[in-house]
mmCIF file of C-alpha atoms and ligand atoms in Angstrom:
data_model
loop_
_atom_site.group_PDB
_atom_site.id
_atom_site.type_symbol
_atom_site.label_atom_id
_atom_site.label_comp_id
_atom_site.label_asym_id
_atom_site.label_seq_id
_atom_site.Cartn_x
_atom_site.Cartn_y
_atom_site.Cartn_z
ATOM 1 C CA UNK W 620 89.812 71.978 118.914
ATOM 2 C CA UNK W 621 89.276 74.777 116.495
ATOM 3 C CA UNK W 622 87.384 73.569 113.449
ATOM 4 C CA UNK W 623 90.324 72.631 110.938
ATOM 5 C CA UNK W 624 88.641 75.026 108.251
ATOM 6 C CA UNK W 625 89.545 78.011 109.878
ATOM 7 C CA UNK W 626 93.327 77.054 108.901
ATOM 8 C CA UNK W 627 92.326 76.138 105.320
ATOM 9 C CA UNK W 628 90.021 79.599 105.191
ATOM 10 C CA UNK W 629 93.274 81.691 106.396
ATOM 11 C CA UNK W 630 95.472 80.010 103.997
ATOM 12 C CA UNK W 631 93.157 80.454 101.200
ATOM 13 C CA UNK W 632 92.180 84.162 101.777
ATOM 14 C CA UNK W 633 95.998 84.737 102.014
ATOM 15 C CA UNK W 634 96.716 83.589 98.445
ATOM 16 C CA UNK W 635 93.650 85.872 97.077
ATOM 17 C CA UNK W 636 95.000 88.596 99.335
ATOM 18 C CA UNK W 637 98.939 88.176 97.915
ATOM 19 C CA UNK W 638 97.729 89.481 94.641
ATOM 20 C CA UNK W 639 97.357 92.579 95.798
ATOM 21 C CA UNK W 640 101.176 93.227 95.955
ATOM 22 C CA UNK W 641 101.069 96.902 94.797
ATOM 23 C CA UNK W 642 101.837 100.353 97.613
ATOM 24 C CA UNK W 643 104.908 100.845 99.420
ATOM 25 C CA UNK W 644 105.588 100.373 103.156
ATOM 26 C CA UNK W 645 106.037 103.846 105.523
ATOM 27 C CA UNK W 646 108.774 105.210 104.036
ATOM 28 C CA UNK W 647 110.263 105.838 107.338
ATOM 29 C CA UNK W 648 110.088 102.154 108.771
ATOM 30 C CA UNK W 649 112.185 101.142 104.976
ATOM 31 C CA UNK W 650 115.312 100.675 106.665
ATOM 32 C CA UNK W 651 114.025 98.701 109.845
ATOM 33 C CA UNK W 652 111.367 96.503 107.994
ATOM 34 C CA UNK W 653 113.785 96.036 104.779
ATOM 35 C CA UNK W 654 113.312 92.095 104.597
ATOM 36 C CA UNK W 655 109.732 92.662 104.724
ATOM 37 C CA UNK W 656 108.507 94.522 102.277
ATOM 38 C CA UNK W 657 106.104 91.653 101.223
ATOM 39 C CA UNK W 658 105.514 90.038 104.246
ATOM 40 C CA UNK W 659 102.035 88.635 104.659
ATOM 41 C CA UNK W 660 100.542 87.147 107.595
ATOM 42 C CA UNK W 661 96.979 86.296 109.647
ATOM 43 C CA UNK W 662 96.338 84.724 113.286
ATOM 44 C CA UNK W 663 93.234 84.334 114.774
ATOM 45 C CA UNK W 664 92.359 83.591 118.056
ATOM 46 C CA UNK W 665 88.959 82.374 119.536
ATOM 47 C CA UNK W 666 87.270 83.496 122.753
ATOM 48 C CA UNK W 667 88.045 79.894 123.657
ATOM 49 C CA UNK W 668 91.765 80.492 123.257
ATOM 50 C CA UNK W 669 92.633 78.485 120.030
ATOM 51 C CA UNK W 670 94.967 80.117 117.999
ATOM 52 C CA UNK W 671 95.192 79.409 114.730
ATOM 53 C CA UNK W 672 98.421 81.480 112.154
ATOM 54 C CA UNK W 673 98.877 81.280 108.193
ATOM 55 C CA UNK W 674 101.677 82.702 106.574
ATOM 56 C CA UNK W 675 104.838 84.250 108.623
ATOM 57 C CA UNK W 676 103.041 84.661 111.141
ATOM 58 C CA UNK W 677 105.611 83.925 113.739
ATOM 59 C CA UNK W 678 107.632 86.543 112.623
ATOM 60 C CA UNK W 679 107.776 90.610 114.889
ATOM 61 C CA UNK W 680 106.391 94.224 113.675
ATOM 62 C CA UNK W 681 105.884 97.012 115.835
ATOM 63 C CA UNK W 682 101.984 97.628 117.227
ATOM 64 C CA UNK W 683 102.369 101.485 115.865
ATOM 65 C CA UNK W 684 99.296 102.647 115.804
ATOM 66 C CA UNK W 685 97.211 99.773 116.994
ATOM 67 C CA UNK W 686 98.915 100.442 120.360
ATOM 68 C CA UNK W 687 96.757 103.557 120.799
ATOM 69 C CA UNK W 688 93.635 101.296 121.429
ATOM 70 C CA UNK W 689 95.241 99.196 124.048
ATOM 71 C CA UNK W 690 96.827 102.519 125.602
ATOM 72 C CA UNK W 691 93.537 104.060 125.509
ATOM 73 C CA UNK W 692 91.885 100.830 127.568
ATOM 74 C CA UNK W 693 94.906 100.934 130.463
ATOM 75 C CA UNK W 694 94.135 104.935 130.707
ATOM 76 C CA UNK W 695 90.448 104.138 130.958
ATOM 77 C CA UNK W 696 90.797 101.385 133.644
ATOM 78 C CA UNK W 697 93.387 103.479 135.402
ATOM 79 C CA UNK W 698 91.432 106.787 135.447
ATOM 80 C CA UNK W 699 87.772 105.639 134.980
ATOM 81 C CA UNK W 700 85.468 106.527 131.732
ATOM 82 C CA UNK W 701 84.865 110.560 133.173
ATOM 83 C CA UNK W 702 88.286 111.455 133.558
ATOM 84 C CA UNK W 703 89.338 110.089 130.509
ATOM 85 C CA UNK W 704 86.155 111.506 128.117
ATOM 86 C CA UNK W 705 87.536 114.838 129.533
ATOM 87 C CA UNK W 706 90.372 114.881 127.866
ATOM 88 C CA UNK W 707 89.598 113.103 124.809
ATOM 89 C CA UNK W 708 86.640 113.361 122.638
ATOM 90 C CA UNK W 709 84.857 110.379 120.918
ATOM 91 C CA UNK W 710 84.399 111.762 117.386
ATOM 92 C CA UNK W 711 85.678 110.700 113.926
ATOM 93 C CA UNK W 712 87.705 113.658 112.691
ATOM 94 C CA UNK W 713 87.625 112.771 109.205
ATOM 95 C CA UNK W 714 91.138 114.303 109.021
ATOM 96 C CA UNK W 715 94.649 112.390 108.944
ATOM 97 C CA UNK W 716 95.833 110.901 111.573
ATOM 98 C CA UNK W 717 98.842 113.271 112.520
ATOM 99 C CA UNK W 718 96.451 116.319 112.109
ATOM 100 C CA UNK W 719 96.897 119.219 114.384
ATOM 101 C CA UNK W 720 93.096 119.453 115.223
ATOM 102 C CA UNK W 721 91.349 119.698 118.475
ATOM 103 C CA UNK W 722 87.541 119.979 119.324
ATOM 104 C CA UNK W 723 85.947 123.264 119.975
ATOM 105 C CA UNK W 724 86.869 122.482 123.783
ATOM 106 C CA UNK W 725 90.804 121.707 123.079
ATOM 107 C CA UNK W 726 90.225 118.045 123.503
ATOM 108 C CA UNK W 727 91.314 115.935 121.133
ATOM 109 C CA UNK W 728 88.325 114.307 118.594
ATOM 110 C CA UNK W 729 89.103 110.737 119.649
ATOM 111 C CA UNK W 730 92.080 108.571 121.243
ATOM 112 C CA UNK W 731 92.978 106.914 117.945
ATOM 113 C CA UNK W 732 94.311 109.191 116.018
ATOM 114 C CA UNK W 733 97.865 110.854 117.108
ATOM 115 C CA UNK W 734 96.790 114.300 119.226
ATOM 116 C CA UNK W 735 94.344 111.617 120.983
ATOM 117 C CA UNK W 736 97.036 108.910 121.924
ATOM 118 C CA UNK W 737 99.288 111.252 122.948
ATOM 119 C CA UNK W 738 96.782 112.695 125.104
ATOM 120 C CA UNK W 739 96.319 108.791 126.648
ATOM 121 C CA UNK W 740 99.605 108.528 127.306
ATOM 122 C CA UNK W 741 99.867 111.605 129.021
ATOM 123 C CA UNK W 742 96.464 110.245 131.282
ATOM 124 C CA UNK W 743 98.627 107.153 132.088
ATOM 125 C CA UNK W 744 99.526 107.215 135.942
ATOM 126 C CA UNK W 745 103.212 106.944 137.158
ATOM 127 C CA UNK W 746 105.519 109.300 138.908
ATOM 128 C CA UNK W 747 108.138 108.406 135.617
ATOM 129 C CA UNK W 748 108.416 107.691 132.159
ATOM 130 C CA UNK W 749 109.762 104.412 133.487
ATOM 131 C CA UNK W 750 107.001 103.611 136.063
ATOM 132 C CA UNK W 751 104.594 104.577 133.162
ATOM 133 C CA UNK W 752 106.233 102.520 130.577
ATOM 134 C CA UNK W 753 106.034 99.631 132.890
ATOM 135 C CA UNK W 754 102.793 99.671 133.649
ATOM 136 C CA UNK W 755 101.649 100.003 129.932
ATOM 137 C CA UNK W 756 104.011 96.505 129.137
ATOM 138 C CA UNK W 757 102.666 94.624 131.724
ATOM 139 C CA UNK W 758 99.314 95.553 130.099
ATOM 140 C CA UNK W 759 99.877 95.008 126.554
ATOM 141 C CA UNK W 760 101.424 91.543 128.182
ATOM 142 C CA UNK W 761 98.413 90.813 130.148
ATOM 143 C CA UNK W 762 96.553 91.124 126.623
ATOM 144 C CA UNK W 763 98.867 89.122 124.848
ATOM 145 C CA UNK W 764 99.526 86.373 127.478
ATOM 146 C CA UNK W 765 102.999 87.136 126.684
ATOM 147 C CA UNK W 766 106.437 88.842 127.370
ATOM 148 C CA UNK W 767 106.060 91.799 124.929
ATOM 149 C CA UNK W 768 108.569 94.650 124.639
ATOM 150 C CA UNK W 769 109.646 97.364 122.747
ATOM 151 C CA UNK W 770 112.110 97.521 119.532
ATOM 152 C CA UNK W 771 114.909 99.813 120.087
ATOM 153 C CA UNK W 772 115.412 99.816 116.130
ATOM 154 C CA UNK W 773 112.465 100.892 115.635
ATOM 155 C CA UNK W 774 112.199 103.035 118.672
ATOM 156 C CA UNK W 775 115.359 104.531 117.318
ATOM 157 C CA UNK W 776 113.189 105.487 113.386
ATOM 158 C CA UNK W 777 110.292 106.689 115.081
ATOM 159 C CA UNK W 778 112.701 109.212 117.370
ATOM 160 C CA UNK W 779 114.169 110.620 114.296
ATOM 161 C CA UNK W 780 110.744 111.991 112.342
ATOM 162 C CA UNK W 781 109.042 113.024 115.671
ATOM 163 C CA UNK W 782 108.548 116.740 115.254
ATOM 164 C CA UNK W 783 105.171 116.349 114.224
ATOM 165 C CA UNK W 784 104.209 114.443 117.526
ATOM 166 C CA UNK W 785 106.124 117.027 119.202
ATOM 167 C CA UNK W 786 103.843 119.722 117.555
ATOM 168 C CA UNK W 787 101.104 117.846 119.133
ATOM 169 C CA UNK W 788 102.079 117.312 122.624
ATOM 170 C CA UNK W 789 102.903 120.950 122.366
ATOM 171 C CA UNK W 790 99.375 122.113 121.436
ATOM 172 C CA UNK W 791 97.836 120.062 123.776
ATOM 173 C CA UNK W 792 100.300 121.626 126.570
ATOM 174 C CA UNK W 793 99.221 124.907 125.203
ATOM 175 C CA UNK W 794 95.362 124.044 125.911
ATOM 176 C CA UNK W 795 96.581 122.939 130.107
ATOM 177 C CA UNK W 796 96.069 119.191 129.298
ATOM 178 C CA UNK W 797 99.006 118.087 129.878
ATOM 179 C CA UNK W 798 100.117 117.832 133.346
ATOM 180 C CA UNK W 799 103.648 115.160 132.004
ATOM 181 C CA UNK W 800 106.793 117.356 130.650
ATOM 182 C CA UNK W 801 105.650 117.277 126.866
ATOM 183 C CA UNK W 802 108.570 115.506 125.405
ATOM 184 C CA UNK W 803 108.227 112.692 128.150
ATOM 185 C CA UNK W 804 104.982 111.826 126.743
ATOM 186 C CA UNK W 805 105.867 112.054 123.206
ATOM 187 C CA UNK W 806 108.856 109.745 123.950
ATOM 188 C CA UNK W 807 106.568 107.702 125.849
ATOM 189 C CA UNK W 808 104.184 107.316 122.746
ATOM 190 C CA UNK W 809 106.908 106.584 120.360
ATOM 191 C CA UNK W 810 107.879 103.519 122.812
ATOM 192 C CA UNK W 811 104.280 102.450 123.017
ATOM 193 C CA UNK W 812 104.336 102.196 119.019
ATOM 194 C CA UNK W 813 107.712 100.533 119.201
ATOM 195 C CA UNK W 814 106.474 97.478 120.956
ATOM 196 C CA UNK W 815 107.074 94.478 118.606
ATOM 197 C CA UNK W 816 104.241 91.625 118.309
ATOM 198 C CA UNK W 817 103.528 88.382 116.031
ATOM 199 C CA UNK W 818 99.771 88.063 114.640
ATOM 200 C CA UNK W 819 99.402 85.030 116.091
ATOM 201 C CA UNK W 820 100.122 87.210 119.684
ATOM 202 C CA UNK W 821 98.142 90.407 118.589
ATOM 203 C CA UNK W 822 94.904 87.863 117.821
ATOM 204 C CA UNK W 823 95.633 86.947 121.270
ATOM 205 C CA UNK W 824 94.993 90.559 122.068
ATOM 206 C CA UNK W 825 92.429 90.855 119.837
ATOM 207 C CA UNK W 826 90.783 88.115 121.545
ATOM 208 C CA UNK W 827 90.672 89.249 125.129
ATOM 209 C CA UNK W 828 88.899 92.520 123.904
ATOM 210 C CA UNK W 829 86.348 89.731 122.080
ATOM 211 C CA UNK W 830 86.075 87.886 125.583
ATOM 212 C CA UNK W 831 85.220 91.395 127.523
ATOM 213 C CA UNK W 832 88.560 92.199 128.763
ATOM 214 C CA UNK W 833 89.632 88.322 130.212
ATOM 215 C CA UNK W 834 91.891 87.094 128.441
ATOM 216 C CA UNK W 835 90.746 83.344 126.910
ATOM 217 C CA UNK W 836 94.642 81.831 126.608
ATOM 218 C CA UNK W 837 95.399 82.937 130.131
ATOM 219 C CA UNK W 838 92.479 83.467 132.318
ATOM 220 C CA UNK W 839 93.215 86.528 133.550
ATOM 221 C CA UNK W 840 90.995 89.689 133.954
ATOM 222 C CA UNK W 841 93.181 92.203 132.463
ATOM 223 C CA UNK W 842 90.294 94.830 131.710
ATOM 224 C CA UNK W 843 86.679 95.339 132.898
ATOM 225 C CA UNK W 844 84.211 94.889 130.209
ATOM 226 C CA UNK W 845 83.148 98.494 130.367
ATOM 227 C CA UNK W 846 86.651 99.405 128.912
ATOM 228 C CA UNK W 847 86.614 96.943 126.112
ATOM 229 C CA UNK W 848 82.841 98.153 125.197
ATOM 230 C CA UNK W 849 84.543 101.949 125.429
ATOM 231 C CA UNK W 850 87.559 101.099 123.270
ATOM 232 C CA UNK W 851 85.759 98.646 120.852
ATOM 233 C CA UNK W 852 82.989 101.652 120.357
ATOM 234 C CA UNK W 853 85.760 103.859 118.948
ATOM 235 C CA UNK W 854 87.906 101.418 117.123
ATOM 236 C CA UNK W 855 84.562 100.660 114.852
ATOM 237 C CA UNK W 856 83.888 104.502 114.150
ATOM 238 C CA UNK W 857 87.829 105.617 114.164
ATOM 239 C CA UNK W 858 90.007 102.961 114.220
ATOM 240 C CA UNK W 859 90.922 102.935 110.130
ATOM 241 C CA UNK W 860 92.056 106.550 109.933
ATOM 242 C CA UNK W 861 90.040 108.586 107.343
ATOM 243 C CA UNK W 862 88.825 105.859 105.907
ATOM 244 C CA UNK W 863 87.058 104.611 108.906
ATOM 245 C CA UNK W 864 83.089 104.891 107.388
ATOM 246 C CA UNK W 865 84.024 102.790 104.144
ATOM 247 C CA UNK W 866 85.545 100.438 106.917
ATOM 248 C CA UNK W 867 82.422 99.938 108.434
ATOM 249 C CA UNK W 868 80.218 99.699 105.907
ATOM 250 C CA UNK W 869 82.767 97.280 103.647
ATOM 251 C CA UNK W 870 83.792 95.346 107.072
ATOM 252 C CA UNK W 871 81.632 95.817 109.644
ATOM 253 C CA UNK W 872 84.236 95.182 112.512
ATOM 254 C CA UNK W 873 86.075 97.229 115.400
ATOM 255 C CA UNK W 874 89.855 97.472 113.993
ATOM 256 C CA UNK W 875 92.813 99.406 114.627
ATOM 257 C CA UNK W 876 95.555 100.034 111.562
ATOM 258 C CA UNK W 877 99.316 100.670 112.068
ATOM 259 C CA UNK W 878 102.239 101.908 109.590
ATOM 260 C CA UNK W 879 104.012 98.690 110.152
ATOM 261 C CA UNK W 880 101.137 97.399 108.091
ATOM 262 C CA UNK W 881 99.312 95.541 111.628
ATOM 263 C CA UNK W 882 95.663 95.473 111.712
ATOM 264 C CA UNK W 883 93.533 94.122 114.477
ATOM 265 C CA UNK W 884 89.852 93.033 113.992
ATOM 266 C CA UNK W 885 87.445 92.204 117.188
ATOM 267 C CA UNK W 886 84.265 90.486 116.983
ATOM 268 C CA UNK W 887 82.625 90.344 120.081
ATOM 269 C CA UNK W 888 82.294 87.291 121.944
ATOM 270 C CA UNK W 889 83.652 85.395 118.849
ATOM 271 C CA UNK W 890 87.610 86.271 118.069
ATOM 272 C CA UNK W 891 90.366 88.421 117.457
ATOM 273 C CA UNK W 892 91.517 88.252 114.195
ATOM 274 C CA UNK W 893 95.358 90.395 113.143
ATOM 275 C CA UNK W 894 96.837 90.491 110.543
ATOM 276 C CA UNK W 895 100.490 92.096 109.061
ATOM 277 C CA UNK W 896 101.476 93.183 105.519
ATOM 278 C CA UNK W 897 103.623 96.036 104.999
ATOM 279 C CA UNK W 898 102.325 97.889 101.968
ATOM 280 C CA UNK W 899 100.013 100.702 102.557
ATOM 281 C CA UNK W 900 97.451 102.739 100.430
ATOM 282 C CA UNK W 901 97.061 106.414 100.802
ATOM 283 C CA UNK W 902 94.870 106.167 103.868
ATOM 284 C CA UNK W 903 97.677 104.499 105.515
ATOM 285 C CA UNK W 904 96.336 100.786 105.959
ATOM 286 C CA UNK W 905 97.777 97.840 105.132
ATOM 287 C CA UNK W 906 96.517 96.970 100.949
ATOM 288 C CA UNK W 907 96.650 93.691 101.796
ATOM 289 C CA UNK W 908 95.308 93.705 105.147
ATOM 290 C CA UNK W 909 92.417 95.478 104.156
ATOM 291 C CA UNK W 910 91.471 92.559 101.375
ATOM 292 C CA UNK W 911 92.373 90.368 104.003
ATOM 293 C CA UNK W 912 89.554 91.573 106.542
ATOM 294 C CA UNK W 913 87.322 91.828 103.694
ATOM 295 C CA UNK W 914 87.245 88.868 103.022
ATOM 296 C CA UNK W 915 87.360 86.855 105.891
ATOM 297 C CA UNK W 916 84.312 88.900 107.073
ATOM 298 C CA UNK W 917 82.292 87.666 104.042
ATOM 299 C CA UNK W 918 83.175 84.254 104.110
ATOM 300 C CA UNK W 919 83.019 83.711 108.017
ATOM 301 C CA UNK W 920 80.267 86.207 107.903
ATOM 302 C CA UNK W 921 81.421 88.693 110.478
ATOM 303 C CA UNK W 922 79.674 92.220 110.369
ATOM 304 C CA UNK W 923 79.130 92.618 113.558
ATOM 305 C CA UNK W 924 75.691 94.990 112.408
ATOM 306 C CA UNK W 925 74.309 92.552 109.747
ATOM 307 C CA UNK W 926 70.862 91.517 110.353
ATOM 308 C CA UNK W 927 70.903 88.198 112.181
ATOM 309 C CA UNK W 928 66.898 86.003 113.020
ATOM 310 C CA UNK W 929 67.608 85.237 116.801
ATOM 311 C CA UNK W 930 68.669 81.930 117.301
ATOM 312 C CA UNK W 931 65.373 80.824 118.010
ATOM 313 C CA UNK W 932 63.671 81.815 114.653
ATOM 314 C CA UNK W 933 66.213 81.159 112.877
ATOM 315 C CA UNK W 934 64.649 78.955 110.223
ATOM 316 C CA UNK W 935 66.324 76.820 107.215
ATOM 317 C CA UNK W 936 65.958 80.421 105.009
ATOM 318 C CA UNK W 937 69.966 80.546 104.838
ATOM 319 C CA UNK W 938 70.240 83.049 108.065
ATOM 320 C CA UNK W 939 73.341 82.209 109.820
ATOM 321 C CA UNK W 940 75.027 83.072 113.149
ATOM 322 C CA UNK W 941 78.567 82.984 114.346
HETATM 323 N N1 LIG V 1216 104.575 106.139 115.408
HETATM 324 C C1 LIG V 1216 103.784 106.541 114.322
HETATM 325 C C2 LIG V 1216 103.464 108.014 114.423
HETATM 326 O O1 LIG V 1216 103.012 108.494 115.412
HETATM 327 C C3 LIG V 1216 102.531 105.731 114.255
HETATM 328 C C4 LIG V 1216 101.771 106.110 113.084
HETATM 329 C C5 LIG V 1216 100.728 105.098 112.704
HETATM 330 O O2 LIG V 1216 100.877 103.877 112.857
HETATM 331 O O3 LIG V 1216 99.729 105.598 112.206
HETATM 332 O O4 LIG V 1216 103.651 108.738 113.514
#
């Protein structure tokens, strides 16, 4: 049984986070999120499978751009680390995340931000945008320990702004990386975004990257532990857009932010914490999400590169381990 503090901590953190009420959701997702606007939610999930939800956190968003880390892992199991670090670089671009940049080599700088996902979807094996599709579900559902799918509403928003994706998948075409019909993989990216989720499922997620790639509610093996270590490496150094180094220093965790206003924290053989609040800042992360994770990594003291006595020496001096 999960200590009953974690629910009163969630609850808690949740009413300091509310305050923080200002920023608007993507303008884009208004129409398809329009009962939301002020939606607020955490779930966390333990590598020994207790899940534990505050707020609505029963309630759907769309994965966005959180999907791009879990698309990332499935191209990475399915093609092996080589194949993959071919086509897409591991380097904070300090640019935003629709850029139209590309490394010196015409890779993309690294799988989380848009030229890089759409690359990963276009590394995804299948002989159709159907077969492909499938096999990135019954992933994301593997993670989740759940049926997940994908909202045609919002499948429906994301189709109508999509030139700037297309722009993408066309420069990448241009550089020979693409070997999928260009607007296949853009549509196939838009779907990946379009898959809807609850926190309490996305800590699931969350939690199986914590646990190595098993996933702790289920059992099953869904990745090896060299593709969580991969994917987890570039979530901490990309995974909050452009403001990814004040992430790390503030936070100290491997996330992934999405325009729905999802984020998804991992601590490493500990949890997966997610959380969902619509309202952005400039950067494109969720306002209150962001005060969320900040403070639930003080208080359960969570940097994942704070300076820890081993276990062992650990004397009465205040050091603590999770
Ligand atoms: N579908 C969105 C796009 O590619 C995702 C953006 C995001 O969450 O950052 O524009």
């Amino acid at each position: 049984m999960t200590d009953p503090r974690v629910h009163e901590d969630l609850v808690a953190t949740l009413e300091e986070a509310r305050e923080f009420g200002w920023g608007e959701p993507a303008d884009y997702l208004r129409d398809v999120q329009r009962r939301d606007h002020d939606a607020l939610a955490a779930a966390v999930c333990t590598t020994d499978g207790e899940v534990v939800g505050a707020g609505q956190h029963d309630r759907t968003f769309a994965l966005q751009s959180v999907s791009k880390a879990f698309t990332y892992a499935v191209a990475l199991q399915e093609c092996g680390l080589d194949r993959v670090l071919a086509f897409i670089g591991v380097e904070p671009s300090g640019e935003a995340f629709n850029e139209l940049s590309q490394l010196d080599d015409g890779r993309p700088f690294n799988p989380l931000i848009n030229a890089g996902a759409i690359m990963a979807q276009g590394l995804v094996p299948g002989d159709t945008l159907e077969e492909r599709e499938q096999l990135l579900l019954e992933r994301y559902s593997a993670l989740a320990g759940d049926d997940l799918q994908v909202s045609e509403e919002v499948l429906r928003a994301e189709q109508v702004r999509a030139d700037r994706n297309f722009a993408l998948a066309h420069m990448l075409a241009s550089s020979g990386m693409l070997t999928y019909d260009p607007h296949e993989v853009v549509q196939g990216y838009l779907r990946q975004c379009s898959v809807e989720v609850t926190t309490g499922q996305l800590a699931v997620m969350g939690a199986t990257f914590a646990s190595g790639g098993r996933n702790p509610v289920t059992g099953e093996r869904v990745f090896e532990e060299r593709v969580v270590q991969q994917t987890l490496s570039v979530m901490l150094t990309c995974g909050m857009y452009d403001a990814s180094g004040s992430w790390v220093t503030q936070v100290g965790l491997p996330a992934k932010s999405g325009v729905s206003g999802a984020m998804l924290g991992v601590v490493p053989g500990s949890l997966g914490l997610a959380t969902w609040s619509p309202r952005l800042d400039s950067h494109g992360n969720s306002i209150r999400g962001v005060e969320l994770f900040r403070r639930l990594s003080d208080r359960w003291d969570l940097h994942v590169l704070r300076h820890r006595e081993p276990l062992s020496q650990a004397g009465d001096d205040g050091a603590t381990t999770h």
